Structure formats: C-alpha cells, structure tokens
C-alpha cells in the first residue's frame, strides 16, 4: 500500500505512459535546476523578462509531460491566494494615484508591483511543478541529502511524506463521523464550533499517533538517524541536462540586462 501511494504521488502530475527526462534524471538535477530558476525569478524585475521566464516554465511542463488538468487545478488554488495580494497591494503602496475606491487610493506603483509578483510567483510555481512535482518525494529526499541539506530537514521531509496521507485518512474518518451524525455545514456558530472540535481532535490524534510511531521506532533501534539505502549515480547526461536547464533559465536575466 505504501509503495502504491508513492507511485501515485510521483505520477499525479505526469502524463500516462510517458516518462520524461526530468523524471529519469538524478534528483539532484531537479533540485538544483529548480533552485537556479527560483533565483533567476527573484533577480528579474522587468515585465518582458518575467513573461519570458513564465514561458520557459510552461516549456518545462511540456518537456516534463505534465497533466495540464492537474497543473491548472493547482494553479487555481494558488491564484486564490495571489488574488488577495493583487487586490490589496495597489492600495497599500505609496505613489502616483491610479484610481480611487471608497476613499482609498490605488497607485500605479502598487499595481506594477502586484503584476511583477504575480508573474514571478506563477513562473516559479510552474517550474516547481515541472521539475519537482513529477518526482517521487522520497527520491527528492535522497537528492537533498546528497546535496548536503541538514539532516533534521531531511528527516522532517521524509516523515512528512510518509505520514501526510495517514493524517489525511484520519481527517476523512473524522469528517465521515460528523456526516454520520447528520452534520450539515452552514454559516453559524454551531458550524464553526464543530470545525474547531474537528481540528482539535485531529491535533490530539496526530500527537497520539506520533508518540506511537516514536515508540515503535525506538523499539526497532532508532537512534535519531535515517539511513538512506539508495545510492545516487551522477551521469554525464545529468550534467548536460542541468547545464541546458540552467542556460535556459538564465536567458531572461541576460535579456533584462540588454533591456536596461
């Protein structure tokens, strides 16, 4: 069951019957390429360069063979958060007034900054979906460990990957129990109080399960270290792939220098 869950997570964004070079390479390539892409995105400030970076992120998804329906679904969830930022930022930054609404002034500088952040964030998210989301989470943990990431961070990541589905199942059982008791959500005090109890029970059960897991691991000789069995092999093709992705990510930065 655990193995099937890992395979499901790994292929959730990837097209059926299609293994891209991104998913077959050394996981360190994906992590390093994603880091370089994010760094370039932070350094870009001009709209044309950011739009080019966004286009490259879309190209990465085409190369990775990601499922566009899944990509769009995740982007819509992300845009819900970004919408609040885009709507609020023009009214919170000083500058030349663009328009007024209910006595509040929206500035051109604020709108420009909001659009810049929107382009940058979407480019990074699309790149992460193409480079990291198609990999098995455990393989990313191996890659991060090989790159010298802190051991505690690796442990946290690996345990989160292993038990996040367990917590999801526990949450679903609690929700089913509420439905069995004829609970119907509405905009009233009873609903909010019930959701508060739900979150509280989930926290309590998570802590109890965590304690049982710790006890079980100690019974099996756990000494605070996770020993990774996988031996990663860096090949020449991995170096070429990382070089190609890095050069593509640097194109918008070079173009921005010419624009200035």
mmCIF file of C-alpha atoms in Angstrom:
data_model
loop_
_atom_site.group_PDB
_atom_site.id
_atom_site.type_symbol
_atom_site.label_atom_id
_atom_site.label_comp_id
_atom_site.label_asym_id
_atom_site.label_seq_id
_atom_site.Cartn_x
_atom_site.Cartn_y
_atom_site.Cartn_z
ATOM 1 C CA UNK A 1 0.000 0.000 0.000
ATOM 2 C CA UNK A 2 2.767 2.447 0.898
ATOM 3 C CA UNK A 3 4.582 1.704 -2.360
ATOM 4 C CA UNK A 4 1.426 2.295 -4.391
ATOM 5 C CA UNK A 5 0.873 5.630 -2.629
ATOM 6 C CA UNK A 6 4.389 6.739 -3.539
ATOM 7 C CA UNK A 7 3.889 5.775 -7.162
ATOM 8 C CA UNK A 8 0.569 7.622 -7.200
ATOM 9 C CA UNK A 9 2.193 10.780 -5.819
ATOM 10 C CA UNK A 10 5.031 10.537 -8.318
ATOM 11 C CA UNK A 11 2.767 10.186 -11.351
ATOM 12 C CA UNK A 12 -0.007 12.536 -10.272
ATOM 13 C CA UNK A 13 1.224 15.360 -12.500
ATOM 14 C CA UNK A 14 2.882 13.236 -15.144
ATOM 15 C CA UNK A 15 1.146 12.127 -18.317
ATOM 16 C CA UNK A 16 0.180 8.496 -18.626
ATOM 17 C CA UNK A 17 2.633 6.159 -20.366
ATOM 18 C CA UNK A 18 5.221 8.937 -20.605
ATOM 19 C CA UNK A 19 8.496 9.125 -18.704
ATOM 20 C CA UNK A 20 10.277 12.387 -19.353
ATOM 21 C CA UNK A 21 13.970 13.048 -18.946
ATOM 22 C CA UNK A 22 13.098 15.143 -15.891
ATOM 23 C CA UNK A 23 11.705 12.130 -14.047
ATOM 24 C CA UNK A 24 14.537 9.777 -15.016
ATOM 25 C CA UNK A 25 17.472 12.030 -14.155
ATOM 26 C CA UNK A 26 19.343 12.203 -10.878
ATOM 27 C CA UNK A 27 17.042 14.013 -8.405
ATOM 28 C CA UNK A 28 19.860 16.438 -7.649
ATOM 29 C CA UNK A 29 19.439 17.789 -11.173
ATOM 30 C CA UNK A 30 15.809 18.671 -10.483
ATOM 31 C CA UNK A 31 16.578 20.292 -7.145
ATOM 32 C CA UNK A 32 19.493 22.360 -8.478
ATOM 33 C CA UNK A 33 17.597 23.413 -11.609
ATOM 34 C CA UNK A 34 14.593 24.470 -9.506
ATOM 35 C CA UNK A 35 16.873 26.487 -7.226
ATOM 36 C CA UNK A 36 18.545 28.240 -10.149
ATOM 37 C CA UNK A 37 15.182 29.011 -11.729
ATOM 38 C CA UNK A 38 13.837 30.468 -8.477
ATOM 39 C CA UNK A 39 16.984 32.576 -8.020
ATOM 40 C CA UNK A 40 16.666 33.986 -11.534
ATOM 41 C CA UNK A 41 12.998 34.773 -10.873
ATOM 42 C CA UNK A 42 13.938 36.776 -7.779
ATOM 43 C CA UNK A 43 16.513 38.785 -9.755
ATOM 44 C CA UNK A 44 14.122 39.718 -12.558
ATOM 45 C CA UNK A 45 12.237 42.999 -12.249
ATOM 46 C CA UNK A 46 11.044 43.837 -15.760
ATOM 47 C CA UNK A 47 7.790 42.522 -17.185
ATOM 48 C CA UNK A 48 9.136 41.315 -20.567
ATOM 49 C CA UNK A 49 11.830 39.245 -18.871
ATOM 50 C CA UNK A 50 9.328 37.838 -16.362
ATOM 51 C CA UNK A 51 6.919 36.935 -19.159
ATOM 52 C CA UNK A 52 9.757 35.127 -20.936
ATOM 53 C CA UNK A 53 10.530 33.267 -17.709
ATOM 54 C CA UNK A 54 6.867 32.309 -17.432
ATOM 55 C CA UNK A 55 7.015 30.991 -20.988
ATOM 56 C CA UNK A 56 10.064 28.911 -20.096
ATOM 57 C CA UNK A 57 8.215 27.465 -17.114
ATOM 58 C CA UNK A 58 5.396 26.424 -19.463
ATOM 59 C CA UNK A 59 8.001 24.912 -21.775
ATOM 60 C CA UNK A 60 9.416 22.901 -18.872
ATOM 61 C CA UNK A 61 5.952 21.481 -18.233
ATOM 62 C CA UNK A 62 5.652 20.492 -21.888
ATOM 63 C CA UNK A 63 9.058 18.801 -21.717
ATOM 64 C CA UNK A 64 8.092 17.058 -18.473
ATOM 65 C CA UNK A 65 4.800 15.821 -19.919
ATOM 66 C CA UNK A 66 2.733 17.068 -17.000
ATOM 67 C CA UNK A 67 -1.031 16.722 -16.968
ATOM 68 C CA UNK A 68 -2.387 20.141 -17.758
ATOM 69 C CA UNK A 69 -5.647 19.485 -15.963
ATOM 70 C CA UNK A 70 -3.744 18.845 -12.736
ATOM 71 C CA UNK A 71 -1.496 21.843 -13.339
ATOM 72 C CA UNK A 72 -4.451 24.161 -13.885
ATOM 73 C CA UNK A 73 -6.188 22.784 -10.801
ATOM 74 C CA UNK A 74 -3.178 23.558 -8.627
ATOM 75 C CA UNK A 75 -2.688 26.947 -10.217
ATOM 76 C CA UNK A 76 -6.296 27.887 -9.479
ATOM 77 C CA UNK A 77 -5.761 27.047 -5.809
ATOM 78 C CA UNK A 78 -2.600 29.156 -5.843
ATOM 79 C CA UNK A 79 -4.267 32.062 -7.643
ATOM 80 C CA UNK A 80 -6.885 32.246 -4.887
ATOM 81 C CA UNK A 81 -4.134 33.363 -2.525
ATOM 82 C CA UNK A 82 -2.477 35.599 -5.125
ATOM 83 C CA UNK A 83 -5.776 37.339 -5.896
ATOM 84 C CA UNK A 84 -5.875 38.781 -2.383
ATOM 85 C CA UNK A 85 -2.342 40.111 -2.793
ATOM 86 C CA UNK A 86 -3.038 41.616 -6.218
ATOM 87 C CA UNK A 87 -6.173 43.355 -4.953
ATOM 88 C CA UNK A 88 -4.617 44.737 -1.770
ATOM 89 C CA UNK A 89 -1.136 45.775 -2.914
ATOM 90 C CA UNK A 90 -2.173 48.729 -5.143
ATOM 91 C CA UNK A 91 -3.934 50.299 -2.133
ATOM 92 C CA UNK A 92 -1.034 49.750 0.280
ATOM 93 C CA UNK A 93 1.911 51.231 -1.649
ATOM 94 C CA UNK A 94 2.565 54.965 -1.945
ATOM 95 C CA UNK A 95 2.934 56.541 -5.356
ATOM 96 C CA UNK A 96 1.010 58.163 -8.189
ATOM 97 C CA UNK A 97 -2.731 57.702 -7.840
ATOM 98 C CA UNK A 98 -4.277 55.406 -10.440
ATOM 99 C CA UNK A 99 -7.902 55.485 -9.226
ATOM 100 C CA UNK A 100 -9.857 55.865 -6.000
ATOM 101 C CA UNK A 101 -12.313 53.402 -4.467
ATOM 102 C CA UNK A 102 -14.312 54.048 -1.303
ATOM 103 C CA UNK A 103 -11.906 56.783 -0.353
ATOM 104 C CA UNK A 104 -8.807 54.621 -0.858
ATOM 105 C CA UNK A 105 -6.202 55.441 -3.481
ATOM 106 C CA UNK A 106 -4.775 52.744 -5.718
ATOM 107 C CA UNK A 107 -1.337 53.625 -7.018
ATOM 108 C CA UNK A 108 0.313 52.791 -10.309
ATOM 109 C CA UNK A 109 3.435 51.669 -8.445
ATOM 110 C CA UNK A 110 1.395 49.263 -6.339
ATOM 111 C CA UNK A 111 -0.334 47.787 -9.378
ATOM 112 C CA UNK A 112 3.015 47.398 -11.128
ATOM 113 C CA UNK A 113 4.497 45.635 -8.117
ATOM 114 C CA UNK A 114 1.453 43.363 -7.858
ATOM 115 C CA UNK A 115 1.775 42.330 -11.502
ATOM 116 C CA UNK A 116 5.504 41.714 -11.059
ATOM 117 C CA UNK A 117 4.900 39.465 -8.058
ATOM 118 C CA UNK A 118 2.096 37.648 -9.884
ATOM 119 C CA UNK A 119 4.289 36.869 -12.907
ATOM 120 C CA UNK A 120 7.243 35.842 -10.747
ATOM 121 C CA UNK A 121 5.212 33.602 -8.445
ATOM 122 C CA UNK A 122 3.402 31.828 -11.290
ATOM 123 C CA UNK A 123 6.669 31.209 -13.122
ATOM 124 C CA UNK A 124 8.253 29.651 -10.025
ATOM 125 C CA UNK A 125 5.207 27.510 -9.239
ATOM 126 C CA UNK A 126 5.025 26.193 -12.812
ATOM 127 C CA UNK A 127 8.731 25.391 -12.757
ATOM 128 C CA UNK A 128 8.397 23.540 -9.455
ATOM 129 C CA UNK A 129 5.504 21.515 -10.861
ATOM 130 C CA UNK A 130 7.611 20.543 -13.861
ATOM 131 C CA UNK A 131 10.879 19.843 -12.045
ATOM 132 C CA UNK A 132 9.925 18.590 -8.591
ATOM 133 C CA UNK A 133 6.282 17.508 -8.510
ATOM 134 C CA UNK A 134 6.817 14.742 -11.083
ATOM 135 C CA UNK A 135 9.464 13.065 -8.921
ATOM 136 C CA UNK A 136 8.830 10.600 -6.133
ATOM 137 C CA UNK A 137 9.018 12.589 -2.886
ATOM 138 C CA UNK A 138 11.380 10.015 -1.383
ATOM 139 C CA UNK A 139 13.821 10.429 -4.280
ATOM 140 C CA UNK A 140 13.839 14.175 -3.649
ATOM 141 C CA UNK A 141 14.777 13.404 -0.058
ATOM 142 C CA UNK A 142 17.694 11.286 -1.293
ATOM 143 C CA UNK A 143 18.769 14.087 -3.599
ATOM 144 C CA UNK A 144 18.581 16.725 -0.883
ATOM 145 C CA UNK A 145 20.641 14.531 1.435
ATOM 146 C CA UNK A 146 23.266 14.032 -1.284
ATOM 147 C CA UNK A 147 23.447 17.809 -1.750
ATOM 148 C CA UNK A 148 24.256 18.266 1.932
ATOM 149 C CA UNK A 149 20.944 19.585 3.234
ATOM 150 C CA UNK A 150 20.641 19.487 7.059
ATOM 151 C CA UNK A 151 19.860 16.011 8.370
ATOM 152 C CA UNK A 152 16.960 17.251 10.516
ATOM 153 C CA UNK A 153 15.360 18.858 7.477
ATOM 154 C CA UNK A 154 15.691 15.592 5.546
ATOM 155 C CA UNK A 155 14.151 13.655 8.437
ATOM 156 C CA UNK A 156 11.241 16.078 8.642
ATOM 157 C CA UNK A 157 10.645 15.894 4.906
ATOM 158 C CA UNK A 158 10.787 12.096 4.762
ATOM 159 C CA UNK A 159 8.471 11.656 7.739
ATOM 160 C CA UNK A 160 6.043 14.219 6.330
ATOM 161 C CA UNK A 161 5.935 12.392 3.009
ATOM 162 C CA UNK A 162 5.307 9.105 4.794
ATOM 163 C CA UNK A 163 2.561 10.247 7.163
ATOM 164 C CA UNK A 164 0.750 13.117 5.452
ATOM 165 C CA UNK A 165 -1.537 10.580 3.778
ATOM 166 C CA UNK A 166 -2.132 8.936 7.155
ATOM 167 C CA UNK A 167 -3.247 12.269 8.597
ATOM 168 C CA UNK A 168 -5.435 12.804 5.548
ATOM 169 C CA UNK A 169 -7.130 9.465 6.162
ATOM 170 C CA UNK A 170 -7.635 10.353 9.835
ATOM 171 C CA UNK A 171 -9.202 13.673 8.842
ATOM 172 C CA UNK A 172 -11.534 11.889 6.424
ATOM 173 C CA UNK A 173 -12.635 9.443 9.140
ATOM 174 C CA UNK A 174 -13.488 12.333 11.445
ATOM 175 C CA UNK A 175 -15.422 14.052 8.650
ATOM 176 C CA UNK A 176 -17.340 10.861 7.935
ATOM 177 C CA UNK A 177 -18.185 10.574 11.621
ATOM 178 C CA UNK A 178 -19.604 14.105 11.539
ATOM 179 C CA UNK A 179 -21.667 13.299 8.438
ATOM 180 C CA UNK A 180 -22.976 10.142 10.114
ATOM 181 C CA UNK A 181 -24.303 12.402 12.872
ATOM 182 C CA UNK A 182 -26.188 14.489 10.279
ATOM 183 C CA UNK A 183 -23.788 17.427 10.420
ATOM 184 C CA UNK A 184 -24.507 19.993 7.714
ATOM 185 C CA UNK A 185 -22.144 22.961 7.457
ATOM 186 C CA UNK A 186 -23.638 26.425 7.465
ATOM 187 C CA UNK A 187 -22.617 29.955 8.351
ATOM 188 C CA UNK A 188 -23.457 29.789 12.041
ATOM 189 C CA UNK A 189 -21.815 29.381 15.419
ATOM 190 C CA UNK A 190 -22.529 25.631 15.609
ATOM 191 C CA UNK A 191 -20.646 25.010 12.361
ATOM 192 C CA UNK A 192 -17.574 26.987 13.391
ATOM 193 C CA UNK A 193 -17.534 25.322 16.800
ATOM 194 C CA UNK A 194 -17.819 21.881 15.173
ATOM 195 C CA UNK A 195 -14.918 22.665 12.838
ATOM 196 C CA UNK A 196 -12.921 23.803 15.854
ATOM 197 C CA UNK A 197 -13.575 20.485 17.552
ATOM 198 C CA UNK A 198 -12.623 18.707 14.334
ATOM 199 C CA UNK A 199 -9.256 20.461 14.176
ATOM 200 C CA UNK A 200 -8.708 19.857 17.888
ATOM 201 C CA UNK A 201 -9.444 16.139 17.599
ATOM 202 C CA UNK A 202 -7.182 15.888 14.556
ATOM 203 C CA UNK A 203 -4.367 17.541 16.529
ATOM 204 C CA UNK A 204 -4.876 15.244 19.514
ATOM 205 C CA UNK A 205 -4.975 12.094 17.394
ATOM 206 C CA UNK A 206 -1.920 13.263 15.442
ATOM 207 C CA UNK A 207 0.040 13.714 18.665
ATOM 208 C CA UNK A 208 -1.056 10.281 19.914
ATOM 209 C CA UNK A 209 -0.090 8.648 16.627
ATOM 210 C CA UNK A 210 3.256 10.482 16.614
ATOM 211 C CA UNK A 211 4.014 9.130 20.091
ATOM 212 C CA UNK A 212 3.151 5.597 18.997
ATOM 213 C CA UNK A 213 5.394 5.966 15.957
ATOM 214 C CA UNK A 214 8.298 7.206 18.082
ATOM 215 C CA UNK A 215 7.876 4.302 20.487
ATOM 216 C CA UNK A 216 7.768 1.814 17.604
ATOM 217 C CA UNK A 217 10.898 3.307 16.020
ATOM 218 C CA UNK A 218 12.782 3.197 19.311
ATOM 219 C CA UNK A 219 11.818 -0.452 19.742
ATOM 220 C CA UNK A 220 13.478 -1.060 16.367
ATOM 221 C CA UNK A 221 16.705 0.666 17.400
ATOM 222 C CA UNK A 222 16.102 4.162 16.045
ATOM 223 C CA UNK A 223 18.976 6.400 17.192
ATOM 224 C CA UNK A 224 17.925 9.679 15.592
ATOM 225 C CA UNK A 225 19.343 8.981 12.134
ATOM 226 C CA UNK A 226 17.682 7.777 8.951
ATOM 227 C CA UNK A 227 19.954 5.654 6.787
ATOM 228 C CA UNK A 228 19.195 6.126 3.122
ATOM 229 C CA UNK A 229 19.514 2.941 1.095
ATOM 230 C CA UNK A 230 19.516 4.478 -2.366
ATOM 231 C CA UNK A 231 22.916 5.211 -3.929
ATOM 232 C CA UNK A 232 22.584 8.024 -6.450
ATOM 233 C CA UNK A 233 24.685 7.900 -9.594
ATOM 234 C CA UNK A 234 25.501 11.136 -11.400
ATOM 235 C CA UNK A 235 25.888 10.567 -15.111
ATOM 236 C CA UNK A 236 27.167 12.675 -17.970
ATOM 237 C CA UNK A 237 23.628 13.088 -19.279
ATOM 238 C CA UNK A 238 22.655 14.610 -15.911
ATOM 239 C CA UNK A 239 25.386 17.230 -16.250
ATOM 240 C CA UNK A 240 24.206 18.077 -19.759
ATOM 241 C CA UNK A 241 20.577 18.323 -18.622
ATOM 242 C CA UNK A 242 21.462 20.599 -15.703
ATOM 243 C CA UNK A 243 23.599 22.761 -17.983
ATOM 244 C CA UNK A 244 20.819 23.065 -20.540
ATOM 245 C CA UNK A 245 18.155 23.930 -17.963
ATOM 246 C CA UNK A 246 20.455 26.457 -16.310
ATOM 247 C CA UNK A 247 21.230 28.174 -19.600
ATOM 248 C CA UNK A 248 17.542 28.361 -20.457
ATOM 249 C CA UNK A 249 16.745 29.841 -17.042
ATOM 250 C CA UNK A 250 19.491 32.460 -17.469
ATOM 251 C CA UNK A 251 18.164 33.693 -20.839
ATOM 252 C CA UNK A 252 15.582 36.100 -19.289
ATOM 253 C CA UNK A 253 18.228 37.505 -16.942
ATOM 254 C CA UNK A 254 20.596 38.198 -19.850
ATOM 255 C CA UNK A 255 17.739 39.761 -21.830
ATOM 256 C CA UNK A 256 16.896 42.021 -18.909
ATOM 257 C CA UNK A 257 20.473 43.279 -18.876
ATOM 258 C CA UNK A 258 20.151 44.264 -22.546
ATOM 259 C CA UNK A 259 16.795 45.929 -21.895
ATOM 260 C CA UNK A 260 18.386 48.109 -19.229
#
